[in-house]
Coordinates of C-alpha atoms in Angstrom, one line a residue:
Chain A
M1 CA 115.6 62.9 -39.3
K2 CA 112.7 60.7 -40.2
T3 CA 112.8 58.2 -43.0
V4 CA 109.6 57.5 -45.4
G5 CA 109.8 54.1 -46.7
T6 CA 108.5 53.8 -49.9
L7 CA 106.6 50.8 -51.3
L8 CA 107.3 49.5 -54.1
F9 CA 105.4 46.7 -56.6
P10 CA 104.7 45.9 -60.4
G11 CA 102.5 47.7 -62.2
F12 CA 103.3 51.2 -59.6
E13 CA 102.4 53.9 -61.1
L14 CA 105.4 56.1 -61.6
L15 CA 103.6 59.9 -60.4
D16 CA 102.6 58.3 -57.0
V17 CA 105.8 57.1 -56.2
F18 CA 107.8 60.2 -57.0
G19 CA 106.1 63.6 -57.1
P20 CA 105.6 62.6 -53.1
L21 CA 109.1 61.8 -52.7
E22 CA 110.0 65.0 -55.0
M23 CA 108.4 66.4 -52.4
F24 CA 110.2 64.5 -49.4
G25 CA 114.0 64.8 -50.8
M26 CA 114.5 68.3 -51.3
L27 CA 114.5 67.9 -47.1
R28 CA 117.6 66.2 -47.8
D29 CA 118.1 67.3 -44.2
D30 CA 115.0 66.5 -42.9
Y31 CA 113.6 62.6 -44.5
R32 CA 116.0 59.8 -45.5
L33 CA 114.4 58.3 -48.5
E34 CA 113.9 54.2 -49.0
M35 CA 112.7 52.0 -51.4
V36 CA 111.0 48.8 -50.3
G37 CA 109.5 45.6 -52.6
E38 CA 108.5 42.6 -51.5
T39 CA 111.9 41.6 -52.9
A40 CA 115.3 44.1 -53.7
G41 CA 115.8 45.1 -56.8
P42 CA 114.4 46.3 -60.1
V43 CA 110.8 46.7 -60.0
A44 CA 109.0 47.5 -63.5
S45 CA 106.4 50.7 -63.0
S46 CA 102.6 51.1 -64.7
Q47 CA 104.6 52.7 -67.6
G48 CA 107.4 50.5 -67.6
P49 CA 110.3 52.4 -66.4
H50 CA 112.3 50.7 -63.5
A51 CA 113.1 51.7 -60.2
I52 CA 114.9 50.1 -57.4
A53 CA 113.6 49.2 -53.9
D54 CA 116.9 49.0 -51.7
V55 CA 115.3 46.9 -49.4
A56 CA 112.8 43.0 -49.1
I57 CA 110.2 44.0 -47.1
A58 CA 111.1 40.8 -44.7
D59 CA 114.0 43.5 -44.1
A60 CA 112.1 46.1 -43.9
G61 CA 110.7 49.5 -41.1
P62 CA 108.8 50.1 -39.7
Y63 CA 109.1 53.6 -40.7
D64 CA 108.2 57.8 -39.7
I65 CA 106.4 57.2 -43.0
L66 CA 104.8 54.5 -44.7
L67 CA 104.1 55.3 -48.4
I68 CA 101.7 53.1 -50.7
P69 CA 101.1 54.5 -54.4
G70 CA 98.3 52.8 -56.5
G71 CA 99.0 52.1 -60.4
R72 CA 97.6 48.8 -62.0
G73 CA 99.7 46.5 -59.9
T74 CA 97.3 47.3 -57.8
R75 CA 94.8 44.7 -59.0
R76 CA 96.6 41.9 -57.9
E77 CA 98.7 42.5 -54.9
V78 CA 95.2 42.8 -53.2
A79 CA 95.5 39.5 -53.7
N80 CA 98.9 38.5 -52.6
D81 CA 98.5 37.7 -49.1
T82 CA 102.6 38.3 -48.0
L83 CA 102.3 42.4 -49.1
I84 CA 99.2 42.6 -47.8
S85 CA 100.1 40.6 -43.8
W86 CA 103.5 42.7 -44.0
I87 CA 101.4 46.3 -44.5
K88 CA 98.7 45.2 -41.9
R89 CA 102.6 44.8 -39.4
H90 CA 103.6 47.8 -40.2
A91 CA 101.6 50.2 -40.7
A92 CA 100.2 49.2 -37.3
A93 CA 104.0 50.7 -36.2
C94 CA 104.7 53.1 -38.5
G95 CA 104.0 57.0 -37.7
I96 CA 102.3 58.0 -40.8
V97 CA 100.0 55.8 -43.2
A98 CA 99.9 57.3 -46.9
T99 CA 98.3 56.7 -49.2
V100 CA 98.2 57.5 -53.2
C101 CA 95.8 56.6 -55.7
T102 CA 94.9 52.7 -55.7
G103 CA 97.4 52.8 -53.1
A104 CA 94.4 52.8 -50.6
A105 CA 92.7 49.4 -51.8
L106 CA 95.9 47.7 -50.4
L107 CA 95.9 49.8 -47.1
A108 CA 91.8 49.1 -46.7
R109 CA 92.7 45.4 -47.4
T110 CA 94.4 45.4 -43.9
G111 CA 91.2 46.5 -42.2
L112 CA 93.7 49.4 -40.6
L113 CA 91.0 51.8 -42.6
D114 CA 87.5 50.5 -41.5
G115 CA 85.2 52.6 -39.9
R116 CA 87.9 55.8 -41.0
K117 CA 87.5 57.7 -43.7
A118 CA 89.4 57.4 -46.6
T119 CA 89.2 58.4 -50.4
S120 CA 91.0 57.1 -53.3
N121 CA 91.9 57.8 -57.5
K122 CA 88.1 59.0 -58.6
A123 CA 88.2 57.3 -61.8
A124 CA 88.2 54.1 -59.5
L125 CA 86.7 54.4 -56.9
A126 CA 84.1 51.5 -57.2
W127 CA 86.3 48.9 -57.7
V128 CA 88.4 50.5 -54.8
K129 CA 85.0 50.3 -52.6
Q130 CA 85.0 46.9 -53.4
Q131 CA 88.1 46.2 -51.0
G132 CA 86.8 46.7 -48.2
A133 CA 82.9 47.8 -47.3
S134 CA 83.7 49.1 -43.9
V135 CA 85.7 52.8 -44.9
L136 CA 83.9 55.3 -44.4
W137 CA 85.5 56.4 -48.4
Q138 CA 85.5 59.7 -49.7
D139 CA 83.4 60.8 -52.8
R140 CA 85.0 63.9 -52.8
A141 CA 88.4 64.9 -51.0
R142 CA 92.0 66.1 -52.7
W143 CA 92.8 63.9 -49.1
V144 CA 91.6 62.3 -46.6
T145 CA 92.7 62.6 -43.2
D146 CA 92.2 60.0 -40.2
G147 CA 94.2 60.2 -37.5
K148 CA 97.8 58.7 -38.9
Y149 CA 96.2 57.8 -41.6
W150 CA 96.4 59.2 -44.9
T151 CA 95.1 59.1 -48.1
S152 CA 94.8 60.7 -51.8
S153 CA 93.1 60.5 -55.0
G154 CA 94.3 59.8 -58.0
V155 CA 98.7 60.4 -58.9
S156 CA 98.6 63.9 -58.4
A157 CA 96.9 64.4 -55.2
G158 CA 99.9 62.8 -53.9
M159 CA 101.8 65.4 -54.3
D160 CA 99.3 68.2 -52.3
M161 CA 99.3 65.4 -50.1
A162 CA 102.9 64.7 -49.6
L163 CA 103.3 69.2 -49.3
A164 CA 100.3 68.7 -45.9
L165 CA 102.1 65.9 -44.8
I166 CA 105.4 68.1 -44.5
A167 CA 103.4 71.0 -43.3
A168 CA 102.0 69.7 -40.4
S169 CA 105.4 67.8 -39.5
E170 CA 107.6 70.9 -40.0
G171 CA 105.2 73.7 -40.4
A172 CA 103.4 75.5 -43.7
A173 CA 106.3 78.2 -44.2
K174 CA 109.0 75.4 -44.9
A175 CA 106.3 73.5 -47.8
A176 CA 105.8 76.8 -49.6
Q177 CA 109.3 77.2 -49.8
V178 CA 109.4 73.5 -50.9
A179 CA 106.5 74.1 -53.2
V180 CA 108.3 77.4 -54.7
Y181 CA 111.9 74.8 -55.3
A182 CA 110.2 72.5 -56.8
E183 CA 107.7 75.2 -59.0
Y184 CA 104.5 72.4 -58.2
R185 CA 101.0 74.9 -57.7
W186 CA 100.4 73.5 -54.7
G187 CA 97.1 72.8 -54.0
R188 CA 96.3 73.0 -49.8
D189 CA 92.4 72.2 -49.9
P190 CA 92.1 68.7 -49.7
D191 CA 88.5 69.2 -50.4
D192 CA 89.2 70.8 -53.6
D193 CA 88.1 68.0 -55.4
S194 CA 87.4 69.0 -59.4
F195 CA 88.1 65.7 -61.1
A196 CA 85.5 63.6 -59.1
A197 CA 82.7 66.0 -60.3
L198 CA 83.7 64.3 -63.5
Y199 CA 83.0 61.0 -63.0
D200 CA 79.6 59.1 -61.6
P201 CA 80.9 57.5 -58.5
G202 CA 79.2 54.4 -59.7
N203 CA 81.9 53.9 -63.2
A204 CA 85.1 52.5 -62.3
G205 CA 86.5 54.3 -65.3
K206 CA 90.1 53.8 -66.6
A207 CA 92.0 51.3 -64.3
T208 CA 95.3 53.4 -62.7
Chain B
M1 CA 104.3 54.5 -81.5
K2 CA 107.0 57.2 -81.3
T3 CA 109.5 56.5 -78.8
V4 CA 111.1 58.8 -75.0
G5 CA 114.1 58.4 -74.6
T6 CA 115.3 60.2 -70.9
L7 CA 118.4 60.8 -70.2
L8 CA 119.4 59.9 -66.9
F9 CA 122.4 60.7 -65.0
P10 CA 123.8 60.0 -61.0
G11 CA 121.2 63.6 -59.2
F12 CA 119.0 63.4 -61.7
E13 CA 116.0 64.9 -60.5
L14 CA 113.1 62.6 -59.4
L15 CA 109.8 64.8 -60.7
D16 CA 111.6 66.0 -64.0
V17 CA 111.8 62.4 -65.2
F18 CA 108.8 60.6 -63.6
G19 CA 106.3 63.5 -64.1
P20 CA 106.7 64.0 -67.6
L21 CA 107.0 60.3 -68.4
E22 CA 103.5 59.7 -66.5
M23 CA 102.0 61.9 -68.6
F24 CA 103.9 60.0 -72.0
G25 CA 102.8 56.3 -70.2
M26 CA 99.2 56.9 -69.8
L27 CA 99.2 56.8 -73.4
R28 CA 100.6 52.8 -74.3
D29 CA 99.9 52.8 -77.4
D30 CA 100.7 56.6 -78.1
Y31 CA 104.7 56.1 -76.6
R32 CA 107.6 53.9 -75.7
L33 CA 110.0 54.7 -73.1
E34 CA 113.0 54.1 -73.3
M35 CA 115.6 55.3 -70.1
V36 CA 119.2 56.0 -71.6
G37 CA 122.1 56.6 -69.2
E38 CA 125.4 56.7 -69.6
T39 CA 126.4 53.6 -69.0
A40 CA 122.8 50.9 -68.6
G41 CA 122.1 50.2 -65.2
P42 CA 120.9 51.4 -62.0
V43 CA 121.7 55.5 -61.4
A44 CA 120.8 57.4 -58.4
S45 CA 118.5 60.3 -58.4
S46 CA 119.7 63.3 -55.8
Q47 CA 117.1 62.2 -53.7
G48 CA 118.7 59.0 -53.2
P49 CA 116.0 56.8 -54.7
H50 CA 117.8 55.2 -58.3
A51 CA 116.4 54.6 -61.8
I52 CA 117.2 52.1 -64.2
A53 CA 118.8 52.6 -67.9
D54 CA 117.6 50.7 -69.8
V55 CA 120.3 50.8 -71.9
A56 CA 123.6 53.0 -72.2
I57 CA 124.2 55.8 -74.3
A58 CA 126.8 53.9 -76.8
D59 CA 123.3 51.7 -78.0
A60 CA 120.6 54.2 -77.6
G61 CA 118.7 56.5 -79.9
P62 CA 118.3 58.4 -82.1
Y63 CA 114.5 58.9 -80.2
D64 CA 111.3 60.3 -81.4
I65 CA 111.5 62.1 -78.0
L66 CA 114.3 63.3 -76.4
L67 CA 114.0 64.1 -73.0
I68 CA 116.6 65.2 -70.3
P69 CA 116.2 66.0 -67.4
G70 CA 117.5 68.3 -64.8
G71 CA 119.1 67.9 -61.1
R72 CA 121.8 68.3 -59.0
G73 CA 124.0 66.3 -61.2
T74 CA 123.8 68.6 -63.9
R75 CA 126.7 70.8 -62.4
R76 CA 129.2 67.9 -63.1
E77 CA 127.9 66.4 -66.0
V78 CA 128.1 69.7 -68.7
A79 CA 131.7 69.2 -68.3
N80 CA 131.4 64.9 -69.3
D81 CA 132.4 65.6 -72.9
T82 CA 131.2 62.5 -73.6
L83 CA 127.9 62.8 -72.4
I84 CA 127.4 66.2 -74.0
S85 CA 128.5 64.6 -77.6
W86 CA 126.4 62.1 -77.6
I87 CA 123.1 64.6 -76.4
K88 CA 124.7 67.0 -79.6
R89 CA 124.9 63.9 -81.8
H90 CA 121.4 62.9 -81.3
A91 CA 119.5 65.2 -80.3
A92 CA 120.0 66.4 -83.8
A93 CA 118.5 62.9 -85.2
C94 CA 116.1 63.2 -83.1
G95 CA 112.1 64.7 -83.6
I96 CA 112.0 66.8 -80.2
V97 CA 114.5 67.4 -77.9
A98 CA 113.0 68.0 -74.3
T99 CA 114.6 69.8 -71.5
V100 CA 113.1 70.8 -67.9
C101 CA 114.7 72.6 -65.6
T102 CA 118.5 72.4 -65.7
G103 CA 118.7 70.0 -67.7
A104 CA 118.8 72.7 -70.1
A105 CA 122.8 74.0 -69.4
L106 CA 123.5 70.4 -70.8
L107 CA 121.8 71.1 -74.1
A108 CA 123.2 74.1 -73.6
R109 CA 126.3 73.3 -73.4
T110 CA 126.1 71.0 -77.4
G111 CA 125.5 74.1 -78.6
L112 CA 122.1 73.7 -80.2
L113 CA 120.6 76.3 -78.8
D114 CA 122.6 79.6 -79.8
G115 CA 120.9 81.6 -80.7
R116 CA 117.0 80.5 -79.7
K117 CA 114.7 81.3 -77.7
A118 CA 115.1 78.6 -74.0
T119 CA 114.8 79.0 -70.3
S120 CA 115.0 76.9 -67.1
N121 CA 114.5 76.9 -64.0
K122 CA 114.2 80.2 -62.4
A123 CA 116.2 79.5 -59.4
A124 CA 119.4 78.5 -61.2
L125 CA 119.0 80.6 -64.1
A126 CA 122.1 82.7 -63.5
W127 CA 124.0 78.8 -63.5
V128 CA 122.3 77.7 -66.6
K129 CA 123.0 81.1 -68.6
Q130 CA 126.5 80.6 -68.6
Q131 CA 126.4 77.2 -69.6
G132 CA 125.5 79.0 -73.6
A133 CA 125.8 82.6 -73.6
S134 CA 124.9 82.8 -77.3
V135 CA 121.1 81.2 -76.5
L136 CA 118.4 84.1 -76.1
W137 CA 117.2 83.1 -71.9
Q138 CA 113.5 83.6 -71.7
D139 CA 113.5 84.7 -67.9
R140 CA 109.7 84.4 -67.2
A141 CA 108.2 81.1 -69.2
R142 CA 106.7 78.2 -67.8
W143 CA 108.2 76.9 -70.8
V144 CA 109.6 77.6 -74.3
T145 CA 109.2 76.8 -78.0
D146 CA 112.3 77.0 -80.9
G147 CA 111.9 75.1 -83.8
K148 CA 112.0 70.7 -81.9
Y149 CA 113.4 72.6 -79.1
W150 CA 111.1 72.4 -76.2
T151 CA 112.3 73.9 -72.7
S152 CA 111.2 74.1 -70.1
S153 CA 111.6 75.4 -65.7
G154 CA 111.9 74.2 -62.7
V155 CA 110.7 70.7 -62.3
S156 CA 106.9 70.2 -61.8
A157 CA 106.7 73.2 -65.3
G158 CA 107.8 69.4 -66.8
M159 CA 104.1 68.0 -66.6
D160 CA 103.0 70.7 -68.2
M161 CA 105.4 70.7 -70.6
A162 CA 104.5 66.8 -71.9
L163 CA 100.9 67.2 -71.7
A164 CA 101.0 70.6 -73.9
L165 CA 104.3 68.0 -76.4
I166 CA 101.3 65.6 -76.1
A167 CA 98.8 68.4 -77.4
A168 CA 100.8 69.4 -80.3
S169 CA 101.4 65.6 -81.7
E170 CA 98.4 63.9 -80.7
G171 CA 95.4 66.9 -79.7
A172 CA 94.7 68.5 -77.0
A173 CA 91.3 66.9 -76.1
K174 CA 93.5 63.5 -76.2
A175 CA 96.1 66.0 -73.8
A176 CA 93.6 66.6 -71.6
Q177 CA 92.5 63.5 -71.0
V178 CA 95.6 62.6 -69.8
A179 CA 95.6 65.4 -67.6
V180 CA 92.0 64.0 -65.6
Y181 CA 93.5 60.8 -65.4
A182 CA 96.2 61.4 -63.4
E183 CA 94.2 64.1 -61.8
Y184 CA 96.5 66.8 -62.6
R185 CA 95.8 70.5 -62.6
W186 CA 97.9 71.2 -66.0
G187 CA 99.2 75.1 -66.6
R188 CA 98.3 75.3 -70.2
D189 CA 99.3 78.4 -71.0
P190 CA 103.0 78.9 -71.7
D191 CA 103.7 81.4 -70.5
D192 CA 102.3 81.8 -67.0
D193 CA 105.2 81.5 -64.5
S194 CA 104.6 83.1 -60.6
F195 CA 107.8 81.5 -60.2
A196 CA 109.9 83.7 -61.8
A197 CA 108.5 87.0 -59.8
L198 CA 110.4 85.2 -56.6
Y199 CA 113.6 85.7 -57.9
D200 CA 116.4 88.1 -58.7
P201 CA 117.7 87.3 -62.4
G202 CA 121.0 87.8 -60.5
N203 CA 120.3 85.7 -57.9
A204 CA 121.2 81.8 -58.4
G205 CA 119.7 80.5 -55.4
K206 CA 118.3 77.0 -55.1
A207 CA 120.3 74.6 -57.0
T208 CA 118.4 71.6 -58.8

């Protein structure tokens, strides 16, 4: 049984969190889900609905998988030293660290991605790049793996990455079965990023 | 500004709720999201994480759009007369009623789908059909519309349906832009249901 710890902060993006957790959560014999916030209790998403942090960062982890979502709240949290310090300390101890969308900006601020390949939401990539000048940012990728660090592109890309994580850990057949249960058209190719071409890399675009 | 009311009950499926709400929530000038439960407060999903019902059914709606998710909890809620009565009363007053996955079973129990076309998760369709013998259940469809009733297939199909709802209300260009922001590969064809063929219609399959 592996535990997936998912970081919540005010302004997290709903699908960055609950897309991957739908996939892990289908395998209730393999994955336990825990939500972690700077404090325990309700956390407002970028879209309005609230989810609950089961534990505060002071009492949390390390996890087998640490999932860091994006969302508009990342614009504030990159300057939250308490949160960035926690991510840095716990990411080092976690088996796998996975980010969705602008969650890569939070991980980049720890320095742990320096010299590593990573990606993020293509619409926000110019801003994300500013959070880690030494990261080898990939302008075109659905998701990127470099050692234990998995970073995905925007929002929905987190579901493809989560299924790839399940495939790497539990086998491709089990991941494919999860996709069927979720009636999800799994994009299996990490290099198939049709959205990258829609953006000028120098354009910060819509903030998510 | 339209209000989307989303019904939560213990054992709701995470992505049935937060996939569609990601899409509506991208358009914060057009849609306001409200979560409604039998009582207000935390509600546990089928996967474990909790979301918060902003209002109790006694104080809720009617809504422009009423969204009813599926999940394992539907097996219990089909026998919850309080909840089914509320759905029946409010669905009649809502502009659009949309279900994801086995959420169609809850709507079917109201009788409002009798004589109408509808669909649900293909893995659970045999059980769902038992909840409404007079519904014109569609064995193969990503989603189905019949008047103001929109019913989608399993889990991920809710995202395609939500984008189609946005397209119907705000125009196809706006829906396509939402899909790009979410880096979601929108399935625009309601008849493209590759998952239906995987199941014997007589097989109840995995319960979601």
